[in-house]
XYZ file of C-alpha atoms in Angstrom:
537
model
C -2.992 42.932 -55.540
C -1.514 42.069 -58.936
C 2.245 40.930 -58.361
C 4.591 42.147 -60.614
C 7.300 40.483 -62.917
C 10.721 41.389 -63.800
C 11.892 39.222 -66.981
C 15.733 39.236 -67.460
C 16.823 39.974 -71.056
C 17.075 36.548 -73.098
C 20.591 35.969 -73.961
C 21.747 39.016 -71.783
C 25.558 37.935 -71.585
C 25.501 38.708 -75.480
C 23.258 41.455 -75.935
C 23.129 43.588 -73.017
C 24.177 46.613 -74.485
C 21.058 46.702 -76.802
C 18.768 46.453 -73.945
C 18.372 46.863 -70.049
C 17.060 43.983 -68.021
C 13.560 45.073 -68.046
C 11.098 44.036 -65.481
C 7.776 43.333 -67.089
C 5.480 41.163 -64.072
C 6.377 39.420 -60.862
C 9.126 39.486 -58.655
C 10.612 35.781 -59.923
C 14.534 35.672 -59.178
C 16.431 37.219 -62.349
C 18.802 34.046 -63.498
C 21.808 34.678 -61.389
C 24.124 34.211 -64.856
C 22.203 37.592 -66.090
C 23.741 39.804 -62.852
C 27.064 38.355 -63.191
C 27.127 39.490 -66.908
C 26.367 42.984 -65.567
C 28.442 42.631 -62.282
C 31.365 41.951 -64.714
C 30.841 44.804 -67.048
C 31.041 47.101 -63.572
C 34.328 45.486 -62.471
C 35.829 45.723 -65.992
C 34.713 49.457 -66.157
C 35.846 50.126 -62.745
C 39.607 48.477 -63.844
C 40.030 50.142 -66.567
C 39.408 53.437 -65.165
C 42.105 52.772 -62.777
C 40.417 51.101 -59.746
C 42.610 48.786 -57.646
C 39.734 47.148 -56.404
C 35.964 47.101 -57.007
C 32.747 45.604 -55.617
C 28.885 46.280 -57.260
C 25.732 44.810 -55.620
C 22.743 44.740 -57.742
C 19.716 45.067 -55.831
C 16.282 44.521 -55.640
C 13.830 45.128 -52.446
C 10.319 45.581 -52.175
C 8.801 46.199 -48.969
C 5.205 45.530 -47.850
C 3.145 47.314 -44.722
C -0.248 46.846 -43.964
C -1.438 48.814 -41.030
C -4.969 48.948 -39.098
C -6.871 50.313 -36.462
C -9.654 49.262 -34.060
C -11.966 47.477 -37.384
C -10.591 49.229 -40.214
C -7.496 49.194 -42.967
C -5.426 52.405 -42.345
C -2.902 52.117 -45.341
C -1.465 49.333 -47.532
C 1.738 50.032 -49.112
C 4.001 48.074 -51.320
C 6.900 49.398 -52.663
C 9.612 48.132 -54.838
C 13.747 49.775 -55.947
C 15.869 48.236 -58.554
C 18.993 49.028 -59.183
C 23.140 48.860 -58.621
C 25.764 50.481 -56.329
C 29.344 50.145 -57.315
C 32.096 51.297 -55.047
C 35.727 51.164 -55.969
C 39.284 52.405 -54.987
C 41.314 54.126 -56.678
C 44.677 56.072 -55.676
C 43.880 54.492 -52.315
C 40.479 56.259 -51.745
C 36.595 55.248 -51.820
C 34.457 56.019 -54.336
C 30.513 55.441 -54.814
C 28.196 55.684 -57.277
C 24.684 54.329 -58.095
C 22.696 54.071 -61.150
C 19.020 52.289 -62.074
C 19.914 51.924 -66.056
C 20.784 48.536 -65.684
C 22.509 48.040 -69.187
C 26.037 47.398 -69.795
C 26.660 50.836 -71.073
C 24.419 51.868 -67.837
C 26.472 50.049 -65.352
C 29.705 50.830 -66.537
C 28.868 54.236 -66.379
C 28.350 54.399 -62.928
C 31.390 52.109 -62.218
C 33.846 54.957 -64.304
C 32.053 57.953 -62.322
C 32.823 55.655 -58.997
C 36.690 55.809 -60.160
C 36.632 59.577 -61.065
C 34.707 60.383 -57.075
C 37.570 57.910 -55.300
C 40.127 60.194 -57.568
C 38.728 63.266 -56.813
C 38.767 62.676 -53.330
C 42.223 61.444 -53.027
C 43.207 64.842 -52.698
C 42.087 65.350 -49.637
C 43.030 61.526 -48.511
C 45.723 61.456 -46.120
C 46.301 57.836 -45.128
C 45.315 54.943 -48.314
C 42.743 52.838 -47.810
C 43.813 49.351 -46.367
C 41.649 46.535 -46.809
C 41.491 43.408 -45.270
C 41.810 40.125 -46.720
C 39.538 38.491 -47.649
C 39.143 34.944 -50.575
C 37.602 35.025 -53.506
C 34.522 32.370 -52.757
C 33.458 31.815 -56.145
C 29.870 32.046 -57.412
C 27.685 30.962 -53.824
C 24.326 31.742 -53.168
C 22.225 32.557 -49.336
C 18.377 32.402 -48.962
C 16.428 33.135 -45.318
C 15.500 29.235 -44.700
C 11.438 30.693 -44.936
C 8.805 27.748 -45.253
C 6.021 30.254 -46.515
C 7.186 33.423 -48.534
C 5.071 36.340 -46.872
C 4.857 37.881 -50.564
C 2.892 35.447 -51.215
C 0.584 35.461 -48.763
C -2.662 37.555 -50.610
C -3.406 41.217 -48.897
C -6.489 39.613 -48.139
C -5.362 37.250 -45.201
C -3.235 39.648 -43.745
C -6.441 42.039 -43.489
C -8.318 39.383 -41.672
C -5.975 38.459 -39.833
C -5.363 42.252 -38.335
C -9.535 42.600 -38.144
C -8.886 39.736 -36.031
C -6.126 41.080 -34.164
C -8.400 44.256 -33.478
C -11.471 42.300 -32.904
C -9.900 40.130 -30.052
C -8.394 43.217 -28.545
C -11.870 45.553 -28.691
C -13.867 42.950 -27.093
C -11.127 42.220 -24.100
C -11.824 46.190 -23.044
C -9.969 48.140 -24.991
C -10.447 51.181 -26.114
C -8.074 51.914 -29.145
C -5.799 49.578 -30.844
C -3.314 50.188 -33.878
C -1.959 47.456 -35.548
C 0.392 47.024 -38.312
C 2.710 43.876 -40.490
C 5.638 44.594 -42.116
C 7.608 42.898 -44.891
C 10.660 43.440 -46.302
C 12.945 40.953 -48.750
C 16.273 41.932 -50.071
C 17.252 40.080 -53.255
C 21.083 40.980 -52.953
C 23.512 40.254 -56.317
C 26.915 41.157 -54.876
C 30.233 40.861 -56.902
C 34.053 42.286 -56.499
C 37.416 42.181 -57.926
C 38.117 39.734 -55.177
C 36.214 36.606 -57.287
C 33.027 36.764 -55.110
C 29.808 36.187 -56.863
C 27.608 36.010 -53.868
C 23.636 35.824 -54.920
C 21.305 36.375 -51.755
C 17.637 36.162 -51.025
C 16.621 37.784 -47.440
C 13.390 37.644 -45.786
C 11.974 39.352 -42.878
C 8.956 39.995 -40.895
C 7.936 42.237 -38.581
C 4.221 42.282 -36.987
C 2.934 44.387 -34.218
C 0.279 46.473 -32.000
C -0.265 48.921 -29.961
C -3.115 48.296 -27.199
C -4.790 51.798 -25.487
C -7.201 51.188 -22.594
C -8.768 54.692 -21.534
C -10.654 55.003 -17.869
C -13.587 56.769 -19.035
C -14.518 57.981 -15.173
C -10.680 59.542 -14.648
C -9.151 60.513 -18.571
C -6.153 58.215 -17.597
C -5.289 55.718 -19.936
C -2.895 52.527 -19.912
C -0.960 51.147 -23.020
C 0.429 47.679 -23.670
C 2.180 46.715 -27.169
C 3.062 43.315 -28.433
C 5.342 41.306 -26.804
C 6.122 40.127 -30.459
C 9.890 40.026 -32.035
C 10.977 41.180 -35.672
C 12.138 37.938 -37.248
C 14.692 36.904 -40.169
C 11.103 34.252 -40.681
C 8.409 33.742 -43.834
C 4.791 33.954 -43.144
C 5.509 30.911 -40.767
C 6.165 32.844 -38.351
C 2.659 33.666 -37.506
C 1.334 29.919 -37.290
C 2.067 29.195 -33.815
C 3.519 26.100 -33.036
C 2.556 24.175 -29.573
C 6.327 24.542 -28.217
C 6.442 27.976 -28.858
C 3.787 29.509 -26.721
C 5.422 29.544 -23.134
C 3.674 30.537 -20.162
C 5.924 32.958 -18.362
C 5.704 33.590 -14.383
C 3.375 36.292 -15.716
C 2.432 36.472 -18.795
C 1.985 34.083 -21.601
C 5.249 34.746 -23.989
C 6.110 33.214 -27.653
C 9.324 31.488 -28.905
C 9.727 31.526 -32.662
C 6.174 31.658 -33.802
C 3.793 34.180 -32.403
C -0.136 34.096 -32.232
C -0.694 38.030 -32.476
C -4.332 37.562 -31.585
C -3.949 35.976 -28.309
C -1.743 38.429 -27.677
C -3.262 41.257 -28.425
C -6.500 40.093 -26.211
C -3.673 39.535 -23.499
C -2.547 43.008 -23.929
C -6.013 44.545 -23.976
C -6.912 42.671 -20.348
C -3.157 43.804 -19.026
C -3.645 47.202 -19.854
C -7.358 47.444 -18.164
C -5.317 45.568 -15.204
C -2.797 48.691 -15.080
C -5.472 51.195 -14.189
C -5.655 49.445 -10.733
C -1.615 48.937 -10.618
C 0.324 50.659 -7.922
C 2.443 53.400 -8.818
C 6.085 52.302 -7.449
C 8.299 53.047 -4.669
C 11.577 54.633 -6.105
C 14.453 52.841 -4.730
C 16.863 49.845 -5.299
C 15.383 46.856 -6.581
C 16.346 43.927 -7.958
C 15.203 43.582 -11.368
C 14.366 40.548 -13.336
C 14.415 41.125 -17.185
C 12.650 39.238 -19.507
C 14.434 38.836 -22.859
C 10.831 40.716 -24.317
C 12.971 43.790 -22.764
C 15.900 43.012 -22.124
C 17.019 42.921 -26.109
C 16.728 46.983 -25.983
C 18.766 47.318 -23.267
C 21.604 45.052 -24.781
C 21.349 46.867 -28.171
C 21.495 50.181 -26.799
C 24.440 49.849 -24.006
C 26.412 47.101 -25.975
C 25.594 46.579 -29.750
C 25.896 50.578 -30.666
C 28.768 51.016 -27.665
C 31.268 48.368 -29.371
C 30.770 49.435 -33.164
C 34.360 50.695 -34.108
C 32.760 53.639 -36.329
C 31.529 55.132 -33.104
C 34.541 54.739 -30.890
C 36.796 55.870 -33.480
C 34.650 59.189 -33.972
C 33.507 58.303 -37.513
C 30.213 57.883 -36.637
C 28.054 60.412 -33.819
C 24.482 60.471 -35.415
C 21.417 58.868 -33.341
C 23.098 59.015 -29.879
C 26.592 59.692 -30.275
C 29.804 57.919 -29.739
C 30.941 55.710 -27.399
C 32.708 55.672 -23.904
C 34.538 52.523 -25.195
C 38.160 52.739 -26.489
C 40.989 50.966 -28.168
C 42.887 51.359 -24.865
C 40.298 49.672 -22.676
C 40.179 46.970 -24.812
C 44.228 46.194 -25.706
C 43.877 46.419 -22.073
C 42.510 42.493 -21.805
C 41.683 43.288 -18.566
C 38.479 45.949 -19.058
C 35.481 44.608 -16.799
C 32.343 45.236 -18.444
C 30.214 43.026 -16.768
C 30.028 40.433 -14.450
C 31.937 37.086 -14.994
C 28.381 35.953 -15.918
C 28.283 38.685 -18.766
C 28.949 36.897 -22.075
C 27.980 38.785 -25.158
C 28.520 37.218 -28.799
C 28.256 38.839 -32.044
C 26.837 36.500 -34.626
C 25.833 37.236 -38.490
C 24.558 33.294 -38.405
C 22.037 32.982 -35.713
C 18.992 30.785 -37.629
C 15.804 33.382 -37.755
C 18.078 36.460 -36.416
C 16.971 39.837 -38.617
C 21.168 40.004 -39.094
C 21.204 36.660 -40.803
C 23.341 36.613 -44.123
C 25.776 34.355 -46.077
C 28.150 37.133 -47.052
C 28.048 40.816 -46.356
C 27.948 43.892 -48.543
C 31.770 43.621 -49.411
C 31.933 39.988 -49.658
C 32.843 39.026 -46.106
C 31.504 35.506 -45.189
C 29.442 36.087 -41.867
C 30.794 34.626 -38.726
C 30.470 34.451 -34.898
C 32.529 35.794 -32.706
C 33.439 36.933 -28.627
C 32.612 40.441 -27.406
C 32.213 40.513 -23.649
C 33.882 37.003 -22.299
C 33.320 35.981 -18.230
C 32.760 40.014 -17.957
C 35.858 41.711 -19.644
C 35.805 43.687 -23.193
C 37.461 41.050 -25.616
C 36.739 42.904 -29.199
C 34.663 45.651 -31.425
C 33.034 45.219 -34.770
C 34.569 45.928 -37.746
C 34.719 45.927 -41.447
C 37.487 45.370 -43.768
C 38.868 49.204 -43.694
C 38.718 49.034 -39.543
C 40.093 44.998 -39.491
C 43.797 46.622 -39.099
C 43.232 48.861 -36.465
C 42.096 46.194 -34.155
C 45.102 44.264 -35.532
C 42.796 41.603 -37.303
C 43.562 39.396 -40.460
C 40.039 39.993 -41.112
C 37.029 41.859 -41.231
C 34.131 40.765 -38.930
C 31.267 40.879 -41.673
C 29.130 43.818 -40.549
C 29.053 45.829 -43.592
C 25.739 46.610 -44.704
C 23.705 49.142 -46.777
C 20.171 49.787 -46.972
C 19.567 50.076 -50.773
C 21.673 49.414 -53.806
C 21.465 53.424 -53.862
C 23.209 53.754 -50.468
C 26.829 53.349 -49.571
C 27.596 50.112 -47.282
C 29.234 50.694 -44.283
C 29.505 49.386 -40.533
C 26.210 48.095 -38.959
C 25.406 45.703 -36.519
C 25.439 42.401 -36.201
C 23.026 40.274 -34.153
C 24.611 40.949 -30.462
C 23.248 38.619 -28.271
C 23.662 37.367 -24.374
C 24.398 33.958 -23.858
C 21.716 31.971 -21.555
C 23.299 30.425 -17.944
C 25.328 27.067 -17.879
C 23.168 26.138 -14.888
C 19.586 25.348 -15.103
C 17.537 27.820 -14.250
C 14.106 29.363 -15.478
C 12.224 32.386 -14.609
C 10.463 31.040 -11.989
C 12.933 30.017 -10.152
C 14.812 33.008 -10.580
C 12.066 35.133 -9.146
C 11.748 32.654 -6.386
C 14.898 33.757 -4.920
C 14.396 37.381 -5.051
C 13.324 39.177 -2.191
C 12.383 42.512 -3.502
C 12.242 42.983 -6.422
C 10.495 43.903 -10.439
C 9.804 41.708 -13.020
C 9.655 43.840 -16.032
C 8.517 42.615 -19.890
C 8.525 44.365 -23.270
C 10.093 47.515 -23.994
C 8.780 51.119 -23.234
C 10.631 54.692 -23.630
C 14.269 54.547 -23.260
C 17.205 57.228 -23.049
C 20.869 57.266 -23.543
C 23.487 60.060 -23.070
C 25.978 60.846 -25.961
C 28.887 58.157 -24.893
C 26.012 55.654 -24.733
C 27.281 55.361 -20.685
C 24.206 57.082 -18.433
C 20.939 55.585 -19.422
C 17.167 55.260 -18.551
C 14.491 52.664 -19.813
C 10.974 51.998 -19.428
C 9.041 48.806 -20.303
C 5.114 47.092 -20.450
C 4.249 45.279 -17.889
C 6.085 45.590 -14.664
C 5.248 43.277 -11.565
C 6.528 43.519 -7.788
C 8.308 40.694 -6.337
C 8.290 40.485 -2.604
C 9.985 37.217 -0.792
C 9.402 35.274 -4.070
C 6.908 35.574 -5.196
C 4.580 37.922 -7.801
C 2.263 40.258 -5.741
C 1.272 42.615 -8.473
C 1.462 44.994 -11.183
C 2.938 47.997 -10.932
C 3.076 51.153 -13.087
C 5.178 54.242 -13.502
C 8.466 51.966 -14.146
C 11.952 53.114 -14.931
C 15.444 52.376 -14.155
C 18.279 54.286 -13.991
C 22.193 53.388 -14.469
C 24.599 53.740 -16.690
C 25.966 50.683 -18.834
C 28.906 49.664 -16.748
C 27.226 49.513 -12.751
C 24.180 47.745 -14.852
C 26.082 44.692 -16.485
C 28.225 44.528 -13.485
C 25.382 44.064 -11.244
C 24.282 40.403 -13.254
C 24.208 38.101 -11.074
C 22.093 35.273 -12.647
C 21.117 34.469 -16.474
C 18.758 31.664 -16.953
C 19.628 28.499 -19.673
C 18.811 27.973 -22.844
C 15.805 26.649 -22.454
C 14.728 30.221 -21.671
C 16.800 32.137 -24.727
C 14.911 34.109 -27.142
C 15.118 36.400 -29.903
C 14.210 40.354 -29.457
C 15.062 42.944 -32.361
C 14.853 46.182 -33.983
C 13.335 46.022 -37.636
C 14.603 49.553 -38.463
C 17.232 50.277 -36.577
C 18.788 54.247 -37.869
C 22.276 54.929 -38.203
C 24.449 57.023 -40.606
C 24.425 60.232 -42.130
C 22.744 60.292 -44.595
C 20.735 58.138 -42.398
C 20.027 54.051 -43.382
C 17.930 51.279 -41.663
C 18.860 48.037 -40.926
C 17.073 45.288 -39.082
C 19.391 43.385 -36.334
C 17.977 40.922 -33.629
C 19.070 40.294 -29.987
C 19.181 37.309 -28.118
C 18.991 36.361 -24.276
C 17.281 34.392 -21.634
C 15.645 36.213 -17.958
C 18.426 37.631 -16.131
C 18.970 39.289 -12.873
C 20.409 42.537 -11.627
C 20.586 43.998 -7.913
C 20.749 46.931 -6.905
C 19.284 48.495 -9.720
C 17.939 52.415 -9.153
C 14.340 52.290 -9.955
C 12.590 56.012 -10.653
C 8.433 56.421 -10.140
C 8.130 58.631 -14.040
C 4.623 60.166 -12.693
C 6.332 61.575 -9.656
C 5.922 65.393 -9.904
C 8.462 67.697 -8.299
């Protein structure tokens, strides 16, 4: 595949409104004094409309996917969007508007019909927009710390490598596998009235499979996917690295590399091994989550549960609002989990999908308390929410999807801290006398105040007096999100933390993506209602 190169304008500051930055071959970095020229002609259009304060982000992302099954190349599609988004205030309202004519005249186009939306709207507006503080950082710059730019990497090798990937998998028994690699870099220009001229390069990568194993005597058939993670990581990631392949009480797991062939020949034997599991008792168990599963559970009942947009009732799409509340936490006292329940939000976690320098209004990213020793201790917010937690500032989660799309509130990495005391897996499951071990994440359901849920996994083994005696099938728990994190009892160290994620995580209305990772070590819950899903009534 022939890259492709965009070529800035020579001497654009002068004569950009003769010509638009064309792009004319590869995807080399446009010289960051071109986008300021344009960022500034945005922000001077948007001011002399009558905007009291502007930002534009100039944007370019190109996405890769290359997908397989069993021996043979399904698709291979790389795409590529250009352009700028320019949102502004004006009589105390937002206003958004988009544009790919990236000329002066272009830009500042956009940037004036921006200023005539916010005005238009400010009709119906009946409290001004108040935004949160935030210093003008100058002109910075943010790049993923890769080692090997997957772009790079020629369509070729990533074709062997998923013949490979199907090859290892056919010959360990199974019957049908589908397997895919995704790529996506954000090359983010973002400017505002503030004095932020924040140029960012983001990487990230996302491979994965899907393992079938069909009983040919019965019809049944047993699945297993990867026990990979989505990573903020260049084509590194998929050189494993000696320290990073750990052999789990059950299962060899990875760190931060992966070796997607092993695994995949894992999965295929695993999912034979199902056919002879035992279908499970229902009943109370003590279940021991591996962070391969447990990331799902933490992004589903905490990450979406404390974004402000939802508890406020801004935001309902993909599963609703939120049984949290301003009043449970100005409480100080509102138990959501166990005293060993602490949850972080962090925008700087190294390899994290969430990983940025600034966000999409010029926040600098940050780290910050969520859950503390079990009680609610904030939300997230951006810099229109900051003053209705009573913050100075926002928390840098503001994020769009495309320089077409609006930002607004997403996610930040939300993450369980490991255990102060040492402790791995296997000694965790040593002290469990009956109990499930689950890995990897299955089906999953949550009500519309993200409070009564229900999630599946991969691989599920029984624990009796200790020790593993077996795989099991036909897993699911039950509970909703406060009984669950009040029921932690253990978390193992850090030693055993690692990073889970969801590369397209949906939100919004229109709808966006974004990519956010969660991290955690093995952790324990009792009492934990476990359902059999092939019971028939």
């Amino acid at each position: 595949m022939q890259r492709r190169d965009f070529l800035a304008v020579s001497g654009l500051a002068a004569g950009l409104s003769l010509a638009p930055l064309r792009r004319t071959g590869a995807l080399t970095p446009i010289p960051s004094a071109d986008k300021k020229a344009l960022a500034d002609a945005a922000l001077g259009a948007a001011r002399g409309a009558g905007a009291s304060y502007a930002d534009v982000r100039i944007g370019r992302y190109r996405n890769q996917f290359v997908s397989a099954r069993e021996r043979k190349i399904n698709a291979v599609a790389d795409s590529e969007s250009f352009g700028a988004g320019i949102r502004v205030i004006a009589q105390g309202t937002w206003g958004f508007a988009a544009t790919n004519d990236l000329t002066v005249d272009g830009i500042a186009k956009a940037a004036r019909q921006a200023v005539a939306i916010a005005k238009a709207n400010a009709i119906l507006q009946t409290e001004p927009v108040q935004l949160a503080r935030e210093p003008g950082y100058g002109e910075v710059s943010w790049k993923t710390p890769i080692e090997v730019n997957a772009f790079d990497i020629p369509i070729q090798q990533k074709v062997d490598l998923l013949m490979s990937v199907g090859d290892a998998a056919m010959t360990a028994g199974a019957t049908f596998i589908n397997m895919n690699i995704g790529l996506v870099n954000e090359q983010k220009y973002f400017a505002n009235t503030d004095g932020t001229y924040a140029d960012q390069d983001i990487h990230r990568i996302s491979p994965g499979f899907n393992v079938t194993v069909v009983d040919r005597t019965t019809g049944a058939f047993q699945t297993r996917a990867s026990l990979s993670a989505p990573m903020g990581m260049g084509w590194e990631y998929l050189t494993l690295r000696a320290q990073d392949r750990l052999v789990g009480p059950a299962s060899v797991l990875y760190n931060r590399s992966y070796d997607m062939v092993e695994d995949a020949r894992l999965a295929a034997e695993q999912a034979k091994a199902k056919h002879g599991a035992t279908s499970v008792t229902p009943g109370k168990y003590t279940l021991v989550l591996d962070p391969t599963h447990l990331w799902l559970t933490i992004h589903e009942s905490v990450g979406h549960p404390l974004e402000l947009d939802r508890i406020l009732g801004y935001e309902a799409n993909y599963a609703g609002t939120s049984f949290a509340s301003l009043d449970k936490l100005r409480s100080k006292t509102f138990r959501y989990g166990s005293p060993a329940v602490n949850i972080v939000a962090d925008k700087l976690e190294p390899g994290s999908l969430g990983a940025c320098g600034w966000d999409d209004e010029g926040v600098k990213t940050q780290k910050w308390d969520l859950v503390k020793d079990g009680i609610l201790t904030d939300f997230q917010a951006i810099r229109d929410q900051a003053h209705i937690l009573g913050h100075a500032r926002s928390h840098g989660c503001c994020y769009a999807d495309n320089w077409s799309s609006v930002q607004f509130q997403r996610m930040p990495n939300v993450s369980l801290a490991p255990g102060n005391a040492p402790l791995l897996p296997a000694a965790m499951i040593a002290n469990v006398e009956k109990g499930i071990y689950i890995l990897g994440n299955g089906s999953y359901s949550i009500d519309q105040q993200r409070y009564n849920f229900q999630f599946g996994g991969q691989l599920f083994y029984e624990i009796r007096n200790g020790k593993i005696t077996g795989q099991l099938k036909d897993v699911a728990y039950q509970a909703n999100t406060l009984e669950f994190w009040n029921s932690t009892t253990a978390t193992c160290d850090k030693r055993d933390w690692r990073l889970g994620g969801s590369f397209n995580d949906g939100k919004g209305q229109p709808g966006q993506s974004s990519a956010v990772s969660h991290g955690c070590s093995t952790t324990r819950f009792d009492g934990i209602n476990v359902i059999n899903t092939a019971r028939k009534l």
